[in-house]
Amino acid sequence: PEAITAWIGERLKGHYASPDLKVALLMTLGLQPRETISPHHRTMLAEAVRQGRLLEDAVGDPLRSHAALTLGRIGTLSDVDVLKQALRQRRGMSKNVHRSAAIALGRIARTHPEAARGELVPWMLQARDELRDLSTRAFLLMGLVPFADDPRVGSELLRIARKGRYIERPYAALALGLALRDAPSHPRDEEVRRTLQAGVVDGRLGAKGQGAFALALAMVGDDGQASAIRALAADPAQPEVVRDYALLGLLLRPDDPWRRLTHDVARDVASRERAVLALRGVGLSGELAGEAGTRELVDLLKRVRTASQKGEAAVALARVGSPAAIEALHAIAVDPREQDLTRMMAVVGLG
């Protein structure tokens, strides 16, 4: 692993015609074991976030954003101040970098939960109220998922899910669903489920907002609620986005057979969005494993048509992690006939 991390660091020094290659390298660096990351790597990423320079080169907004995301994956508590500064700096810092810094802070908090509870979590709650960009506020909200058992965080998530701005309520619903999925003995579990159930039928949220509540409820609802969500996912009268999000939530239930629905939907590649969501469900759930799973995913990869579908299939193959999956990803990465995005996702998967 140390040799791979060093190899990535050397490649980041290069000059390439397409900036996407360095984005892929940063994403791959973020997937390496934390113990292989040196102080030099973290300093390099911090300078890219803070000053917009990666080693000797000025970098644009996409690379700066991905540097923040990578710092969140491999950084430590000592890198928090860089991300806090980026989040609050308005001059010369784009909204995309702000949003990436918000995501990165949540990742570092998740990696160091006990230390984060004392200072970082209260800071994130306060900063969320001070920020103007609703997307950045929402990403900070999602970063608080592991701390939903904290009365301050749990109460705030419930308040926003019920009475927050319409653009923020779905994020709070997803945060509550993920928190309850990871900690089924949450002290306010029934209250959370009732809140999610109410959001599924709240037309003021719009189809995507209702879909987010359906996804969250599908993950954590009791047997009766799960059956209702399953019926919702199969109802052609419902907006497609609601059905898709409900399906994805069912795929992510920790102990139910609904994940097997993935196979039926992933085989039907006529619907672009539904195939992408189903393939994402495969990757997230880890349902397809071993040699048989690899064969099925490789077959899907040959049949799907768009770069986004192929990218999700590549990520799912990476989750399988078998020798056959590595061989398939390598074949994609070196195939000049594939689109750059597909090849980039294959490289990330190999990382």
GROMACS .gro file of C-alpha atoms in nm:
model
  351
    1PRO     CA    1   0.000   0.000   0.000
    2GLU     CA    2   0.281   0.247   0.077
    3ALA     CA    3   0.424   0.194  -0.272
    4ILE     CA    4   0.084   0.266  -0.433
    5THR     CA    5   0.041   0.585  -0.232
    6ALA     CA    6   0.391   0.698  -0.327
    7TRP     CA    7   0.318   0.619  -0.694
    8ILE     CA    8   0.006   0.837  -0.683
    9GLY     CA    9   0.204   1.121  -0.524
   10GLU     CA   10   0.461   1.106  -0.803
   11ARG     CA   11   0.192   1.111  -1.072
   12LEU     CA   12   0.037   1.421  -0.918
   13LYS     CA   13   0.357   1.606  -1.005
   14GLY     CA   14   0.297   1.549  -1.376
   15HIS     CA   15   0.139   1.778  -1.635
   16TYR     CA   16  -0.156   1.641  -1.829
   17ALA     CA   17  -0.372   1.767  -2.113
   18SER     CA   18  -0.691   1.687  -1.921
   19PRO     CA   19  -0.740   1.803  -1.560
   20ASP     CA   20  -0.970   1.503  -1.510
   21LEU     CA   21  -0.662   1.281  -1.473
   22LYS     CA   22  -0.550   1.469  -1.163
   23VAL     CA   23  -0.905   1.457  -1.028
   24ALA     CA   24  -0.895   1.078  -1.067
   25LEU     CA   25  -0.556   1.066  -0.893
   26LEU     CA   26  -0.688   1.272  -0.601
   27MET     CA   27  -0.991   1.046  -0.570
   28THR     CA   28  -0.763   0.741  -0.574
   29LEU     CA   29  -0.534   0.896  -0.312
   30GLY     CA   30  -0.838   0.941  -0.090
   31LEU     CA   31  -0.908   0.568  -0.107
   32GLN     CA   32  -0.567   0.464   0.025
   33PRO     CA   33  -0.515   0.337   0.382
   34ARG     CA   34  -0.478   0.628   0.620
   35GLU     CA   35  -0.154   0.491   0.764
   36THR     CA   36   0.015   0.522   0.421
   37ILE     CA   37  -0.057   0.896   0.400
   38SER     CA   38   0.237   1.117   0.493
   39PRO     CA   39   0.230   1.473   0.636
   40HIS     CA   40   0.356   1.583   0.292
   41HIS     CA   41   0.039   1.451   0.126
   42ARG     CA   42  -0.187   1.635   0.371
   43THR     CA   43   0.014   1.957   0.337
   44MET     CA   44  -0.012   1.931  -0.041
   45LEU     CA   45  -0.391   1.896  -0.017
   46ALA     CA   46  -0.423   2.178   0.239
   47GLU     CA   47  -0.232   2.417   0.012
   48ALA     CA   48  -0.455   2.323  -0.281
   49VAL     CA   49  -0.765   2.404  -0.074
   50ARG     CA   50  -0.630   2.718   0.089
   51GLN     CA   51  -0.424   2.874  -0.190
   52GLY     CA   52  -0.551   2.708  -0.507
   53ARG     CA   53  -0.211   2.555  -0.586
   54LEU     CA   54  -0.130   2.185  -0.617
   55LEU     CA   55   0.248   2.155  -0.579
   56GLU     CA   56   0.385   2.401  -0.838
   57ASP     CA   57   0.067   2.450  -1.041
   58ALA     CA   58  -0.234   2.676  -1.000
   59VAL     CA   59  -0.550   2.466  -1.002
   60GLY     CA   60  -0.907   2.537  -1.098
   61ASP     CA   61  -1.228   2.492  -0.906
   62PRO     CA   62  -1.280   2.116  -0.971
   63LEU     CA   63  -0.932   2.019  -0.849
   64ARG     CA   64  -0.958   2.248  -0.548
   65SER     CA   65  -1.292   2.093  -0.456
   66HIS     CA   66  -1.157   1.739  -0.492
   67ALA     CA   67  -0.852   1.830  -0.283
   68ALA     CA   68  -1.092   1.925  -0.001
   69LEU     CA   69  -1.286   1.601  -0.041
   70THR     CA   70  -0.965   1.396  -0.038
   71LEU     CA   71  -0.843   1.580   0.273
   72GLY     CA   72  -1.168   1.479   0.439
   73ARG     CA   73  -1.102   1.114   0.358
   74ILE     CA   74  -0.740   1.093   0.468
   75GLY     CA   75  -0.700   1.395   0.692
   76THR     CA   76  -0.683   1.416   1.071
   77LEU     CA   77  -0.813   1.655   1.334
   78SER     CA   78  -0.510   1.874   1.264
   79ASP     CA   79  -0.656   1.946   0.917
   80VAL     CA   80  -0.990   2.072   1.051
   81ASP     CA   81  -0.880   2.436   1.069
   82VAL     CA   82  -0.797   2.441   0.697
   83LEU     CA   83  -1.146   2.318   0.612
   84LYS     CA   84  -1.313   2.556   0.858
   85GLN     CA   85  -1.128   2.846   0.699
   86ALA     CA   86  -1.230   2.734   0.350
   87LEU     CA   87  -1.592   2.706   0.458
   88ARG     CA   88  -1.607   3.061   0.589
   89GLN     CA   89  -1.389   3.229   0.329
   90ARG     CA   90  -1.604   3.404   0.071
   91ARG     CA   91  -1.348   3.594  -0.130
   92GLY     CA   92  -1.175   3.377  -0.390
   93MET     CA   93  -1.352   3.060  -0.273
   94SER     CA   94  -1.635   2.915  -0.481
   95LYS     CA   95  -1.952   2.753  -0.354
   96ASN     CA   96  -1.829   2.418  -0.482
   97VAL     CA   97  -1.521   2.439  -0.259
   98HIS     CA   98  -1.743   2.545   0.033
   99ARG     CA   99  -1.962   2.241  -0.023
  100SER     CA  100  -1.664   2.007  -0.051
  101ALA     CA  101  -1.520   2.149   0.272
  102ALA     CA  102  -1.853   2.085   0.446
  103ILE     CA  103  -1.852   1.723   0.329
  104ALA     CA  104  -1.488   1.684   0.433
  105LEU     CA  105  -1.555   1.815   0.786
  106GLY     CA  106  -1.831   1.557   0.825
  107ARG     CA  107  -1.595   1.280   0.717
  108ILE     CA  108  -1.325   1.381   0.962
  109ALA     CA  109  -1.584   1.407   1.239
  110ARG     CA  110  -1.702   1.055   1.154
  111THR     CA  111  -1.345   0.923   1.166
  112HIS     CA  112  -1.272   1.082   1.507
  113PRO     CA  113  -1.615   1.071   1.675
  114GLU     CA  114  -1.517   1.113   2.039
  115ALA     CA  115  -1.289   1.409   1.979
  116ALA     CA  116  -1.540   1.566   1.737
  117ARG     CA  117  -1.822   1.566   1.992
  118GLY     CA  118  -1.640   1.811   2.213
  119GLU     CA  119  -1.569   2.091   1.964
  120LEU     CA  120  -1.625   2.012   1.598
  121VAL     CA  121  -1.991   1.906   1.620
  122PRO     CA  122  -2.102   2.222   1.807
  123TRP     CA  123  -1.900   2.428   1.556
  124MET     CA  124  -2.075   2.257   1.263
  125LEU     CA  125  -2.417   2.326   1.417
  126GLN     CA  126  -2.333   2.694   1.465
  127ALA     CA  127  -2.168   2.736   1.125
  128ARG     CA  128  -2.470   2.582   0.952
  129ASP     CA  129  -2.692   2.857   1.087
  130GLU     CA  130  -2.450   3.127   0.969
  131LEU     CA  131  -2.401   3.007   0.612
  132ARG     CA  132  -2.611   3.140   0.324
  133ASP     CA  133  -2.570   2.866   0.065
  134LEU     CA  134  -2.842   2.609   0.128
  135SER     CA  135  -2.648   2.323  -0.030
  136THR     CA  136  -2.348   2.385   0.197
  137ARG     CA  137  -2.583   2.395   0.496
  138ALA     CA  138  -2.735   2.065   0.384
  139PHE     CA  139  -2.396   1.895   0.350
  140LEU     CA  140  -2.301   2.004   0.701
  141LEU     CA  141  -2.629   1.856   0.815
  142MET     CA  142  -2.543   1.520   0.659
  143GLY     CA  143  -2.208   1.528   0.833
  144LEU     CA  144  -2.388   1.519   1.166
  145VAL     CA  145  -2.544   1.175   1.102
  146PRO     CA  146  -2.312   0.982   1.339
  147PHE     CA  147  -2.402   1.223   1.619
  148ALA     CA  148  -2.780   1.204   1.598
  149ASP     CA  149  -2.785   1.046   1.944
  150ASP     CA  150  -2.662   1.380   2.080
  151PRO     CA  151  -2.978   1.561   2.199
  152ARG     CA  152  -2.870   1.885   2.030
  153VAL     CA  153  -2.816   1.717   1.695
  154GLY     CA  154  -3.118   1.485   1.712
  155SER     CA  155  -3.356   1.768   1.801
  156GLU     CA  156  -3.219   1.989   1.525
  157LEU     CA  157  -3.255   1.717   1.261
  158LEU     CA  158  -3.615   1.649   1.365
  159ARG     CA  159  -3.698   2.021   1.367
  160ILE     CA  160  -3.561   2.072   1.015
  161ALA     CA  161  -3.727   1.756   0.879
  162ARG     CA  162  -4.064   1.881   1.005
  163LYS     CA  163  -4.052   2.257   0.971
  164GLY     CA  164  -3.732   2.355   0.793
  165ARG     CA  165  -3.701   2.510   0.450
  166TYR     CA  166  -3.831   2.282   0.179
  167ILE     CA  167  -3.487   2.244   0.021
  168GLU     CA  168  -3.338   2.137   0.358
  169ARG     CA  169  -3.609   1.906   0.485
  170PRO     CA  170  -3.514   1.614   0.254
  171TYR     CA  171  -3.152   1.628   0.372
  172ALA     CA  172  -3.263   1.617   0.734
  173ALA     CA  173  -3.486   1.319   0.649
  174LEU     CA  174  -3.194   1.133   0.490
  175ALA     CA  175  -2.976   1.213   0.790
  176LEU     CA  176  -3.239   1.077   1.028
  177GLY     CA  177  -3.287   0.764   0.817
  178LEU     CA  178  -2.915   0.691   0.804
  179ALA     CA  179  -2.875   0.758   1.177
  180LEU     CA  180  -3.160   0.523   1.267
  181ARG     CA  181  -3.036   0.257   1.024
  182ASP     CA  182  -2.694   0.258   1.188
  183ALA     CA  183  -2.833   0.276   1.545
  184PRO     CA  184  -3.173   0.098   1.559
  185SER     CA  185  -3.203   0.167   1.932
  186HIS     CA  186  -3.219   0.543   1.877
  187PRO     CA  187  -3.410   0.695   2.173
  188ARG     CA  188  -3.660   0.872   1.944
  189ASP     CA  189  -3.698   0.600   1.680
  190GLU     CA  190  -4.079   0.603   1.662
  191GLU     CA  191  -4.083   0.982   1.644
  192VAL     CA  192  -3.836   0.968   1.357
  193ARG     CA  193  -4.045   0.712   1.167
  194ARG     CA  194  -4.364   0.917   1.207
  195THR     CA  195  -4.183   1.225   1.078
  196LEU     CA  196  -4.053   1.036   0.775
  197GLN     CA  197  -4.394   0.885   0.705
  198ALA     CA  198  -4.554   1.229   0.708
  199GLY     CA  199  -4.297   1.361   0.461
  200VAL     CA  200  -4.364   1.086   0.208
  201VAL     CA  201  -4.717   1.223   0.151
  202ASP     CA  202  -4.636   1.595   0.187
  203GLY     CA  203  -4.696   1.729  -0.164
  204ARG     CA  204  -4.538   2.065  -0.075
  205LEU     CA  205  -4.196   1.899  -0.088
  206GLY     CA  206  -4.221   1.813  -0.456
  207ALA     CA  207  -4.145   1.473  -0.607
  208LYS     CA  208  -3.773   1.473  -0.524
  209GLY     CA  209  -3.835   1.583  -0.166
  210GLN     CA  210  -4.101   1.318  -0.114
  211GLY     CA  211  -3.865   1.066  -0.272
  212ALA     CA  212  -3.597   1.151  -0.015
  213PHE     CA  213  -3.842   1.090   0.270
  214ALA     CA  214  -3.947   0.761   0.104
  215LEU     CA  215  -3.583   0.655   0.073
  216ALA     CA  216  -3.519   0.730   0.441
  217LEU     CA  217  -3.836   0.553   0.558
  218ALA     CA  218  -3.763   0.253   0.336
  219MET     CA  219  -3.429   0.205   0.513
  220VAL     CA  220  -3.565   0.213   0.868
  221GLY     CA  221  -3.942   0.160   0.860
  222ASP     CA  222  -4.111  -0.126   1.039
  223ASP     CA  223  -4.248  -0.420   0.838
  224GLY     CA  224  -4.576  -0.244   0.761
  225GLN     CA  225  -4.404   0.076   0.648
  226ALA     CA  226  -4.157  -0.122   0.437
  227SER     CA  227  -4.442  -0.302   0.261
  228ALA     CA  228  -4.610   0.034   0.191
  229ILE     CA  229  -4.286   0.170   0.045
  230ARG     CA  230  -4.248  -0.143  -0.167
  231ALA     CA  231  -4.596  -0.083  -0.308
  232LEU     CA  232  -4.503   0.281  -0.370
  233ALA     CA  233  -4.190   0.175  -0.561
  234ALA     CA  234  -4.401  -0.051  -0.785
  235ASP     CA  235  -4.688   0.196  -0.845
  236PRO     CA  236  -4.671   0.334  -1.203
  237ALA     CA  237  -4.898   0.621  -1.100
  238GLN     CA  238  -4.623   0.765  -0.878
  239PRO     CA  239  -4.360   1.004  -1.017
  240GLU     CA  240  -4.060   0.807  -1.138
  241VAL     CA  241  -3.819   0.985  -0.903
  242VAL     CA  242  -4.031   0.884  -0.601
  243ARG     CA  243  -4.038   0.521  -0.717
  244ASP     CA  244  -3.663   0.520  -0.781
  245TYR     CA  245  -3.572   0.668  -0.444
  246ALA     CA  246  -3.808   0.430  -0.265
  247LEU     CA  247  -3.643   0.139  -0.442
  248LEU     CA  248  -3.295   0.256  -0.346
  249GLY     CA  249  -3.401   0.282   0.018
  250LEU     CA  250  -3.536  -0.073   0.009
  251LEU     CA  251  -3.205  -0.192  -0.135
  252LEU     CA  252  -3.026  -0.038   0.163
  253ARG     CA  253  -3.235  -0.203   0.433
  254PRO     CA  254  -2.985  -0.389   0.652
  255ASP     CA  255  -3.180  -0.712   0.704
  256ASP     CA  256  -3.444  -0.751   0.434
  257PRO     CA  257  -3.464  -0.944   0.105
  258TRP     CA  258  -3.562  -0.628  -0.087
  259ARG     CA  259  -3.204  -0.597  -0.210
  260ARG     CA  260  -3.276  -0.874  -0.456
  261LEU     CA  261  -3.494  -0.623  -0.642
  262THR     CA  262  -3.164  -0.481  -0.766
  263HIS     CA  263  -3.123  -0.761  -1.015
  264ASP     CA  264  -3.463  -0.711  -1.178
  265VAL     CA  265  -3.416  -0.337  -1.214
  266ALA     CA  266  -3.050  -0.342  -1.315
  267ARG     CA  267  -3.131  -0.579  -1.599
  268ASP     CA  268  -3.386  -0.331  -1.733
  269VAL     CA  269  -3.152  -0.068  -1.874
  270ALA     CA  270  -3.424   0.107  -2.075
  271SER     CA  271  -3.468   0.362  -1.795
  272ARG     CA  272  -3.139   0.548  -1.763
  273GLU     CA  273  -3.197   0.689  -1.415
  274ARG     CA  274  -3.343   0.369  -1.274
  275ALA     CA  275  -3.053   0.161  -1.405
  276VAL     CA  276  -2.804   0.403  -1.250
  277LEU     CA  277  -2.983   0.388  -0.914
  278ALA     CA  278  -3.004   0.011  -0.924
  279LEU     CA  279  -2.635  -0.023  -1.004
  280ARG     CA  280  -2.561   0.218  -0.720
  281GLY     CA  281  -2.766  -0.004  -0.495
  282VAL     CA  282  -2.556  -0.303  -0.601
  283GLY     CA  283  -2.240  -0.121  -0.505
  284LEU     CA  284  -2.372   0.012  -0.175
  285SER     CA  285  -2.536  -0.307  -0.056
  286GLY     CA  286  -2.257  -0.544  -0.158
  287GLU     CA  287  -2.528  -0.795  -0.252
  288LEU     CA  288  -2.339  -0.921  -0.554
  289ALA     CA  289  -2.023  -1.086  -0.432
  290GLY     CA  290  -1.773  -1.339  -0.551
  291GLU     CA  291  -1.728  -1.488  -0.894
  292ALA     CA  292  -2.098  -1.504  -0.987
  293GLY     CA  293  -2.151  -1.142  -0.888
  294THR     CA  294  -1.851  -1.032  -1.088
  295ARG     CA  295  -1.979  -1.210  -1.399
  296GLU     CA  296  -2.319  -1.044  -1.366
  297LEU     CA  297  -2.168  -0.699  -1.324
  298VAL     CA  298  -1.929  -0.746  -1.617
  299ASP     CA  299  -2.227  -0.852  -1.828
  300LEU     CA  300  -2.419  -0.543  -1.718
  301LEU     CA  301  -2.119  -0.326  -1.794
  302LYS     CA  302  -2.120  -0.451  -2.153
  303ARG     CA  303  -2.491  -0.379  -2.199
  304VAL     CA  304  -2.542  -0.040  -2.036
  305ARG     CA  305  -2.501   0.255  -2.268
  306THR     CA  306  -2.429   0.578  -2.082
  307ALA     CA  307  -2.111   0.686  -1.905
  308SER     CA  308  -2.300   0.730  -1.575
  309GLN     CA  309  -2.435   0.374  -1.591
  310LYS     CA  310  -2.092   0.235  -1.674
  311GLY     CA  311  -1.938   0.440  -1.395
  312GLU     CA  312  -2.179   0.297  -1.137
  313ALA     CA  313  -2.113  -0.055  -1.265
  314ALA     CA  314  -1.739   0.010  -1.228
  315VAL     CA  315  -1.785   0.127  -0.869
  316ALA     CA  316  -1.994  -0.182  -0.794
  317LEU     CA  317  -1.718  -0.402  -0.938
  318ALA     CA  318  -1.469  -0.225  -0.713
  319ARG     CA  319  -1.688  -0.309  -0.413
  320VAL     CA  320  -1.678  -0.678  -0.508
  321GLY     CA  321  -1.297  -0.663  -0.509
  322SER     CA  322  -1.233  -1.011  -0.650
  323PRO     CA  323  -0.942  -1.085  -0.890
  324ALA     CA  324  -1.191  -1.106  -1.177
  325ALA     CA  325  -1.328  -0.762  -1.084
  326ILE     CA  326  -0.976  -0.615  -1.088
  327GLU     CA  327  -0.915  -0.768  -1.429
  328ALA     CA  328  -1.241  -0.621  -1.564
  329LEU     CA  329  -1.166  -0.275  -1.425
  330HIS     CA  330  -0.814  -0.278  -1.572
  331ALA     CA  331  -0.956  -0.368  -1.913
  332ILE     CA  332  -1.187  -0.066  -1.897
  333ALA     CA  333  -0.914   0.170  -1.776
  334VAL     CA  334  -0.683   0.093  -2.071
  335ASP     CA  335  -0.952   0.075  -2.342
  336PRO     CA  336  -0.927   0.389  -2.562
  337ARG     CA  337  -1.278   0.323  -2.697
  338GLU     CA  338  -1.433   0.396  -2.357
  339GLN     CA  339  -1.528   0.750  -2.258
  340ASP     CA  340  -1.288   0.940  -2.030
  341LEU     CA  341  -1.541   0.945  -1.744
  342THR     CA  342  -1.583   0.567  -1.758
  343ARG     CA  343  -1.208   0.510  -1.763
  344MET     CA  344  -1.161   0.754  -1.476
  345MET     CA  345  -1.418   0.566  -1.263
  346ALA     CA  346  -1.238   0.240  -1.343
  347VAL     CA  347  -0.910   0.392  -1.223
  348VAL     CA  348  -1.077   0.509  -0.904
  349GLY     CA  349  -1.223   0.162  -0.857
  350LEU     CA  350  -0.879   0.005  -0.895
  351GLY     CA  351  -0.753   0.243  -0.626
   0.00000   0.00000   0.00000
